[in-house]
Amino acid sequence: QQQVKQSPQSLIVQKGGISIINCAYENTAFDYFPWYQQFPGKGPALLIAIRPDVSEKKEGRFTISFNKSAKQFSLHIMDSQPGDSATYFCAAADRGSTLGRLYFGRGTQLTVWP
Amino acid sequence: SQTIHQWPATLVQPVGSPLSLECTVEGTSNPNLYWYRQAAGRGLQLLFYSVGIGQISSEVPQNLSASRPQDRQFILSSKKLLLSDSGFYLCACLPGGSPGYGYTFGSGTRLTVV
């Protein structure tokens, strides 16, 4: 059972446009929601994360929007650049769990055309 | 901050040969450690996780095994590789066992079984 559902699977955006990736979860115990960015041949790197006590977090061109009642969260990349072309993974975790396990979405391959 | 060392970066092995991939962590003590596999163009599949020395949990039954002989050393092994074992293997670390700090991933090992 997929704990975190991510869409779309792939996304093509023009340079300067907005990239939007959506994720949904079911487990109400989840209280930590990070996004990871992965370039080809590299390991994923933490990009930005949010906790459910806030509805939005912004870091530069990257913004996470969080809707606790709908159990959904999304990543917005403003002014998308070709260097943003990568695979993006959303994830969720229960910070109270000693296993510390992150449940990942299946990833979105973003391509930004110049 | 923690650093994960994974080696080798690339490996080509014949079917039926043994495998040993090593992951070591710097900059933290008593971390949770994880092995993930990523098939080409696919998501992250959790294979094993460990919350302490000698403590290994397996997520999926398979041809692989894991060991944690030291606090910051995690080893992925196989006695006889199958073609289906090909993939990108990633080691991840969670400092202090709390997901609120996010995973750190290693740079990965690209395994091709021929």
PDB file of C-alpha atoms in Angstrom:
ATOM      1  CA  GLN A   1       0.000   0.000   0.000  1.00  0.00           C
ATOM      2  CA  GLN A   2       1.426   3.328  -1.084  1.00  0.00           C
ATOM      3  CA  GLN A   3       1.514   5.537   2.007  1.00  0.00           C
ATOM      4  CA  VAL A   4       2.236   8.684   0.020  1.00  0.00           C
ATOM      5  CA  LYS A   5       0.793   9.255  -3.437  1.00  0.00           C
ATOM      6  CA  GLN A   6       2.583  11.668  -5.738  1.00  0.00           C
ATOM      7  CA  SER A   7       1.559  13.224  -9.038  1.00  0.00           C
ATOM      8  CA  PRO A   8       2.320  13.840 -11.791  1.00  0.00           C
ATOM      9  CA  GLN A   9       4.856  11.179 -12.689  1.00  0.00           C
ATOM     10  CA  SER A  10       6.517  13.553 -15.144  1.00  0.00           C
ATOM     11  CA  LEU A  11       6.276  17.283 -15.764  1.00  0.00           C
ATOM     12  CA  ILE A  12       7.559  19.522 -18.524  1.00  0.00           C
ATOM     13  CA  VAL A  13       7.685  23.254 -17.886  1.00  0.00           C
ATOM     14  CA  GLN A  14       9.008  26.207 -19.835  1.00  0.00           C
ATOM     15  CA  LYS A  15      11.783  28.261 -18.323  1.00  0.00           C
ATOM     16  CA  GLY A  16      10.289  30.904 -16.071  1.00  0.00           C
ATOM     17  CA  GLY A  17       7.099  28.947 -15.485  1.00  0.00           C
ATOM     18  CA  ILE A  18       5.723  27.460 -12.287  1.00  0.00           C
ATOM     19  CA  SER A  19       6.223  23.773 -11.550  1.00  0.00           C
ATOM     20  CA  ILE A  20       3.675  22.166  -9.247  1.00  0.00           C
ATOM     21  CA  ILE A  21       3.950  18.679  -7.759  1.00  0.00           C
ATOM     22  CA  ASN A  22       1.245  17.261  -5.530  1.00  0.00           C
ATOM     23  CA  CYS A  23       1.257  14.639  -2.806  1.00  0.00           C
ATOM     24  CA  ALA A  24      -1.420  13.067  -0.626  1.00  0.00           C
ATOM     25  CA  TYR A  25      -1.281  10.851   2.427  1.00  0.00           C
ATOM     26  CA  GLU A  26      -3.674   8.899   4.611  1.00  0.00           C
ATOM     27  CA  ASN A  27      -1.870   8.306   7.899  1.00  0.00           C
ATOM     28  CA  THR A  28      -2.886  11.091  10.287  1.00  0.00           C
ATOM     29  CA  ALA A  29       0.120  10.283  12.480  1.00  0.00           C
ATOM     30  CA  PHE A  30       2.431  11.783   9.862  1.00  0.00           C
ATOM     31  CA  ASP A  31       3.785  15.085  11.090  1.00  0.00           C
ATOM     32  CA  TYR A  32       6.867  15.748   8.996  1.00  0.00           C
ATOM     33  CA  PHE A  33       6.800  16.293   5.239  1.00  0.00           C
ATOM     34  CA  PRO A  34      10.090  16.742   3.382  1.00  0.00           C
ATOM     35  CA  TRP A  35      10.829  17.089  -0.303  1.00  0.00           C
ATOM     36  CA  TYR A  36      13.933  15.624  -1.900  1.00  0.00           C
ATOM     37  CA  GLN A  37      15.637  16.579  -5.152  1.00  0.00           C
ATOM     38  CA  GLN A  38      17.639  14.012  -7.100  1.00  0.00           C
ATOM     39  CA  PHE A  39      19.892  14.658 -10.066  1.00  0.00           C
ATOM     40  CA  PRO A  40      20.830  11.761 -12.372  1.00  0.00           C
ATOM     41  CA  GLY A  41      23.429   9.473 -10.852  1.00  0.00           C
ATOM     42  CA  LYS A  42      23.266  11.172  -7.460  1.00  0.00           C
ATOM     43  CA  GLY A  43      21.570  10.434  -4.188  1.00  0.00           C
ATOM     44  CA  PRO A  44      18.470  12.455  -3.230  1.00  0.00           C
ATOM     45  CA  ALA A  45      19.126  15.625  -1.257  1.00  0.00           C
ATOM     46  CA  LEU A  46      16.781  17.303   1.185  1.00  0.00           C
ATOM     47  CA  LEU A  47      15.283  20.367  -0.476  1.00  0.00           C
ATOM     48  CA  ILE A  48      12.708  21.731   1.928  1.00  0.00           C
ATOM     49  CA  ALA A  49      10.453  20.354   4.665  1.00  0.00           C
ATOM     50  CA  ILE A  50       7.319  21.370   6.528  1.00  0.00           C
ATOM     51  CA  ARG A  51       5.522  20.430   9.723  1.00  0.00           C
ATOM     52  CA  PRO A  52       1.721  20.509   9.997  1.00  0.00           C
ATOM     53  CA  ASP A  53       1.573  23.517  12.304  1.00  0.00           C
ATOM     54  CA  VAL A  54       2.127  25.812   9.317  1.00  0.00           C
ATOM     55  CA  SER A  55       0.285  25.958   6.001  1.00  0.00           C
ATOM     56  CA  GLU A  56       3.142  27.232   3.883  1.00  0.00           C
ATOM     57  CA  LYS A  57       6.922  27.375   3.910  1.00  0.00           C
ATOM     58  CA  LYS A  58       9.022  29.241   1.401  1.00  0.00           C
ATOM     59  CA  GLU A  59      12.726  28.992   0.693  1.00  0.00           C
ATOM     60  CA  GLY A  60      13.835  31.031  -2.267  1.00  0.00           C
ATOM     61  CA  ARG A  61      11.926  29.864  -5.340  1.00  0.00           C
ATOM     62  CA  PHE A  62      10.639  26.736  -3.583  1.00  0.00           C
ATOM     63  CA  THR A  63       7.396  26.737  -1.602  1.00  0.00           C
ATOM     64  CA  ILE A  64       5.578  23.932   0.190  1.00  0.00           C
ATOM     65  CA  SER A  65       1.848  24.336   0.649  1.00  0.00           C
ATOM     66  CA  PHE A  66       0.213  22.117   3.241  1.00  0.00           C
ATOM     67  CA  ASN A  67      -3.481  21.350   3.697  1.00  0.00           C
ATOM     68  CA  LYS A  68      -3.920  19.320   6.875  1.00  0.00           C
ATOM     69  CA  SER A  69      -7.669  18.759   6.527  1.00  0.00           C
ATOM     70  CA  ALA A  70      -7.293  17.436   2.985  1.00  0.00           C
ATOM     71  CA  LYS A  71      -4.110  15.529   3.882  1.00  0.00           C
ATOM     72  CA  GLN A  72      -2.353  17.007   0.907  1.00  0.00           C
ATOM     73  CA  PHE A  73       0.821  18.955   0.335  1.00  0.00           C
ATOM     74  CA  SER A  74       2.488  20.340  -2.728  1.00  0.00           C
ATOM     75  CA  LEU A  75       5.761  21.767  -3.975  1.00  0.00           C
ATOM     76  CA  HIS A  76       5.751  24.903  -6.088  1.00  0.00           C
ATOM     77  CA  ILE A  77       8.854  25.944  -7.981  1.00  0.00           C
ATOM     78  CA  MET A  78       8.564  29.535  -9.101  1.00  0.00           C
ATOM     79  CA  ASP A  79      10.507  30.887 -12.090  1.00  0.00           C
ATOM     80  CA  SER A  80      11.580  27.344 -12.998  1.00  0.00           C
ATOM     81  CA  GLN A  81      15.084  27.063 -14.444  1.00  0.00           C
ATOM     82  CA  PRO A  82      16.769  24.359 -16.559  1.00  0.00           C
ATOM     83  CA  GLY A  83      18.990  23.639 -13.543  1.00  0.00           C
ATOM     84  CA  ASP A  84      15.846  22.578 -11.664  1.00  0.00           C
ATOM     85  CA  SER A  85      15.469  19.613 -14.018  1.00  0.00           C
ATOM     86  CA  ALA A  86      15.621  16.625 -11.671  1.00  0.00           C
ATOM     87  CA  THR A  87      13.454  14.019  -9.982  1.00  0.00           C
ATOM     88  CA  TYR A  88      11.511  15.251  -6.977  1.00  0.00           C
ATOM     89  CA  PHE A  89      10.270  13.015  -4.169  1.00  0.00           C
ATOM     90  CA  CYS A  90       7.799  13.951  -1.495  1.00  0.00           C
ATOM     91  CA  ALA A  91       7.853  12.023   1.758  1.00  0.00           C
ATOM     92  CA  ALA A  92       6.129  11.776   5.100  1.00  0.00           C
ATOM     93  CA  ALA A  93       7.073  10.528   8.541  1.00  0.00           C
ATOM     94  CA  ASP A  94       5.788  10.159  12.060  1.00  0.00           C
ATOM     95  CA  ARG A  95       8.346  11.930  14.227  1.00  0.00           C
ATOM     96  CA  GLY A  96       7.167   9.918  17.203  1.00  0.00           C
ATOM     97  CA  SER A  97       8.259   6.643  15.634  1.00  0.00           C
ATOM     98  CA  THR A  98      11.639   5.301  16.771  1.00  0.00           C
ATOM     99  CA  LEU A  99      12.059   3.673  13.391  1.00  0.00           C
ATOM    100  CA  GLY A 100      12.341   7.111  11.866  1.00  0.00           C
ATOM    101  CA  ARG A 101      11.048   5.780   8.607  1.00  0.00           C
ATOM    102  CA  LEU A 102      10.280   8.132   5.741  1.00  0.00           C
ATOM    103  CA  TYR A 103       7.557   7.052   3.339  1.00  0.00           C
ATOM    104  CA  PHE A 104       8.361   8.296  -0.149  1.00  0.00           C
ATOM    105  CA  GLY A 105       6.150   9.101  -3.079  1.00  0.00           C
ATOM    106  CA  ARG A 106       7.115   7.534  -6.404  1.00  0.00           C
ATOM    107  CA  GLY A 107       8.782  10.647  -7.711  1.00  0.00           C
ATOM    108  CA  THR A 108       8.183  13.281 -10.369  1.00  0.00           C
ATOM    109  CA  GLN A 109      10.635  13.776 -13.195  1.00  0.00           C
ATOM    110  CA  LEU A 110      10.736  17.510 -13.923  1.00  0.00           C
ATOM    111  CA  THR A 111      12.133  18.844 -17.186  1.00  0.00           C
ATOM    112  CA  VAL A 112      12.493  22.592 -17.620  1.00  0.00           C
ATOM    113  CA  TRP A 113      12.973  23.674 -21.246  1.00  0.00           C
ATOM    114  CA  PRO A 114      15.095  26.751 -21.911  1.00  0.00           C
TER     115      PRO A 114
ATOM    116  CA  SER B   1      26.214  17.563   9.744  1.00  0.00           C
ATOM    117  CA  GLN B   2      26.591  13.953   8.798  1.00  0.00           C
ATOM    118  CA  THR B   3      28.367  12.569   5.728  1.00  0.00           C
ATOM    119  CA  ILE B   4      27.761   9.189   4.136  1.00  0.00           C
ATOM    120  CA  HIS B   5      30.439   7.357   2.225  1.00  0.00           C
ATOM    121  CA  GLN B   6      29.373   4.654  -0.189  1.00  0.00           C
ATOM    122  CA  TRP B   7      31.572   2.516  -2.370  1.00  0.00           C
ATOM    123  CA  PRO B   8      32.069   1.493  -5.005  1.00  0.00           C
ATOM    124  CA  ALA B   9      30.320   4.075  -7.181  1.00  0.00           C
ATOM    125  CA  THR B  10      29.861   1.656 -10.072  1.00  0.00           C
ATOM    126  CA  LEU B  11      29.935  -2.118 -10.171  1.00  0.00           C
ATOM    127  CA  VAL B  12      29.407  -4.680 -12.916  1.00  0.00           C
ATOM    128  CA  GLN B  13      29.025  -8.215 -11.660  1.00  0.00           C
ATOM    129  CA  PRO B  14      28.131 -11.520 -13.354  1.00  0.00           C
ATOM    130  CA  VAL B  15      25.026 -13.440 -12.389  1.00  0.00           C
ATOM    131  CA  GLY B  16      25.750 -15.798  -9.515  1.00  0.00           C
ATOM    132  CA  SER B  17      28.638 -13.794  -8.111  1.00  0.00           C
ATOM    133  CA  PRO B  18      28.662 -12.435  -4.517  1.00  0.00           C
ATOM    134  CA  LEU B  19      28.098  -8.812  -3.578  1.00  0.00           C
ATOM    135  CA  SER B  20      29.269  -6.560  -0.792  1.00  0.00           C
ATOM    136  CA  LEU B  21      28.403  -2.864  -0.688  1.00  0.00           C
ATOM    137  CA  GLU B  22      29.614  -0.771   2.180  1.00  0.00           C
ATOM    138  CA  CYS B  23      28.277   2.398   3.725  1.00  0.00           C
ATOM    139  CA  THR B  24      29.974   4.377   6.487  1.00  0.00           C
ATOM    140  CA  VAL B  25      28.713   7.456   8.283  1.00  0.00           C
ATOM    141  CA  GLU B  26      30.578  10.396   9.767  1.00  0.00           C
ATOM    142  CA  GLY B  27      29.374  13.213  11.975  1.00  0.00           C
ATOM    143  CA  THR B  28      26.749  11.473  14.067  1.00  0.00           C
ATOM    144  CA  SER B  29      26.397   8.673  16.569  1.00  0.00           C
ATOM    145  CA  ASN B  30      23.772   5.968  16.920  1.00  0.00           C
ATOM    146  CA  PRO B  31      22.025   6.826  13.672  1.00  0.00           C
ATOM    147  CA  ASN B  32      19.270   4.874  12.002  1.00  0.00           C
ATOM    148  CA  LEU B  33      20.625   3.458   8.746  1.00  0.00           C
ATOM    149  CA  TYR B  34      18.734   2.424   5.632  1.00  0.00           C
ATOM    150  CA  TRP B  35      19.410   0.667   2.331  1.00  0.00           C
ATOM    151  CA  TYR B  36      17.261   1.695  -0.622  1.00  0.00           C
ATOM    152  CA  ARG B  37      17.194   0.432  -4.198  1.00  0.00           C
ATOM    153  CA  GLN B  38      16.118   2.522  -7.127  1.00  0.00           C
ATOM    154  CA  ALA B  39      15.387   0.834 -10.444  1.00  0.00           C
ATOM    155  CA  ALA B  40      15.897   2.904 -13.585  1.00  0.00           C
ATOM    156  CA  GLY B  41      13.371   5.730 -13.694  1.00  0.00           C
ATOM    157  CA  ARG B  42      11.584   4.394 -10.656  1.00  0.00           C
ATOM    158  CA  GLY B  43      11.020   5.338  -7.044  1.00  0.00           C
ATOM    159  CA  LEU B  44      12.854   4.440  -3.864  1.00  0.00           C
ATOM    160  CA  GLN B  45      12.329   0.943  -2.510  1.00  0.00           C
ATOM    161  CA  LEU B  46      13.316   0.412   1.117  1.00  0.00           C
ATOM    162  CA  LEU B  47      15.268  -2.829   1.473  1.00  0.00           C
ATOM    163  CA  PHE B  48      16.637  -2.840   5.027  1.00  0.00           C
ATOM    164  CA  TYR B  49      16.820  -0.576   8.035  1.00  0.00           C
ATOM    165  CA  SER B  50      18.772  -0.684  11.265  1.00  0.00           C
ATOM    166  CA  VAL B  51      18.251   1.180  14.538  1.00  0.00           C
ATOM    167  CA  GLY B  52      21.440  -0.147  16.150  1.00  0.00           C
ATOM    168  CA  ILE B  53      24.412  -2.499  15.950  1.00  0.00           C
ATOM    169  CA  GLY B  54      23.334  -5.972  14.916  1.00  0.00           C
ATOM    170  CA  GLN B  55      19.688  -4.895  14.534  1.00  0.00           C
ATOM    171  CA  ILE B  56      18.442  -5.402  10.999  1.00  0.00           C
ATOM    172  CA  SER B  57      14.899  -5.324   9.692  1.00  0.00           C
ATOM    173  CA  SER B  58      13.992  -6.403   6.186  1.00  0.00           C
ATOM    174  CA  GLU B  59      11.206  -4.789   4.213  1.00  0.00           C
ATOM    175  CA  VAL B  60      10.991  -7.218   1.318  1.00  0.00           C
ATOM    176  CA  PRO B  61      11.999 -10.882   0.951  1.00  0.00           C
ATOM    177  CA  GLN B  62      14.779 -11.099  -1.563  1.00  0.00           C
ATOM    178  CA  ASN B  63      18.212 -12.270  -2.528  1.00  0.00           C
ATOM    179  CA  LEU B  64      19.952  -9.688  -0.370  1.00  0.00           C
ATOM    180  CA  SER B  65      20.989  -9.373   3.269  1.00  0.00           C
ATOM    181  CA  ALA B  66      22.332  -6.579   5.429  1.00  0.00           C
ATOM    182  CA  SER B  67      24.564  -6.317   8.460  1.00  0.00           C
ATOM    183  CA  ARG B  68      25.612  -3.585  10.845  1.00  0.00           C
ATOM    184  CA  PRO B  69      28.850  -4.657  12.508  1.00  0.00           C
ATOM    185  CA  GLN B  70      29.635  -1.189  13.887  1.00  0.00           C
ATOM    186  CA  ASP B  71      27.562   1.830  14.879  1.00  0.00           C
ATOM    187  CA  ARG B  72      28.335   3.747  11.695  1.00  0.00           C
ATOM    188  CA  GLN B  73      28.853   0.912   9.224  1.00  0.00           C
ATOM    189  CA  PHE B  74      26.124  -0.713   7.166  1.00  0.00           C
ATOM    190  CA  ILE B  75      26.796  -3.498   4.665  1.00  0.00           C
ATOM    191  CA  LEU B  76      24.583  -4.889   1.929  1.00  0.00           C
ATOM    192  CA  SER B  77      25.424  -8.387   0.715  1.00  0.00           C
ATOM    193  CA  SER B  78      24.368 -11.164  -1.568  1.00  0.00           C
ATOM    194  CA  LYS B  79      25.717 -14.680  -1.940  1.00  0.00           C
ATOM    195  CA  LYS B  80      24.543 -15.050  -5.546  1.00  0.00           C
ATOM    196  CA  LEU B  81      23.427 -12.102  -7.642  1.00  0.00           C
ATOM    197  CA  LEU B  82      20.420 -12.253  -9.941  1.00  0.00           C
ATOM    198  CA  LEU B  83      19.786 -10.103 -13.008  1.00  0.00           C
ATOM    199  CA  SER B  84      16.905  -8.503 -11.110  1.00  0.00           C
ATOM    200  CA  ASP B  85      19.364  -7.194  -8.488  1.00  0.00           C
ATOM    201  CA  SER B  86      20.563  -4.531 -10.944  1.00  0.00           C
ATOM    202  CA  GLY B  87      19.792  -1.023  -9.798  1.00  0.00           C
ATOM    203  CA  PHE B  88      20.999   2.048  -7.981  1.00  0.00           C
ATOM    204  CA  TYR B  89      21.660   1.301  -4.308  1.00  0.00           C
ATOM    205  CA  LEU B  90      21.481   4.115  -1.817  1.00  0.00           C
ATOM    206  CA  CYS B  91      22.450   4.197   1.819  1.00  0.00           C
ATOM    207  CA  ALA B  92      20.668   6.728   4.024  1.00  0.00           C
ATOM    208  CA  CYS B  93      21.258   7.951   7.542  1.00  0.00           C
ATOM    209  CA  LEU B  94      18.917   9.461  10.084  1.00  0.00           C
ATOM    210  CA  PRO B  95      20.824  11.116  12.941  1.00  0.00           C
ATOM    211  CA  GLY B  96      19.503  10.363  16.383  1.00  0.00           C
ATOM    212  CA  GLY B  97      16.643   8.333  14.955  1.00  0.00           C
ATOM    213  CA  SER B  98      14.370  11.357  14.582  1.00  0.00           C
ATOM    214  CA  PRO B  99      12.854  11.886  11.137  1.00  0.00           C
ATOM    215  CA  GLY B 100      12.387  15.536  11.909  1.00  0.00           C
ATOM    216  CA  TYR B 101      15.945  16.131  10.801  1.00  0.00           C
ATOM    217  CA  GLY B 102      15.545  14.432   7.449  1.00  0.00           C
ATOM    218  CA  TYR B 103      17.554  11.697   5.857  1.00  0.00           C
ATOM    219  CA  THR B 104      21.014  12.165   4.426  1.00  0.00           C
ATOM    220  CA  PHE B 105      21.653   9.956   1.411  1.00  0.00           C
ATOM    221  CA  GLY B 106      24.955   8.660   0.132  1.00  0.00           C
ATOM    222  CA  SER B 107      25.983   9.128  -3.482  1.00  0.00           C
ATOM    223  CA  GLY B 108      24.896   5.600  -4.388  1.00  0.00           C
ATOM    224  CA  THR B 109      26.286   2.523  -6.113  1.00  0.00           C
ATOM    225  CA  ARG B 110      25.188   1.702  -9.650  1.00  0.00           C
ATOM    226  CA  LEU B 111      25.077  -2.110  -9.833  1.00  0.00           C
ATOM    227  CA  THR B 112      24.713  -3.870 -13.161  1.00  0.00           C
ATOM    228  CA  VAL B 113      24.367  -7.639 -13.097  1.00  0.00           C
ATOM    229  CA  VAL B 114      25.263  -9.227 -16.423  1.00  0.00           C
TER     230      VAL B 114
END
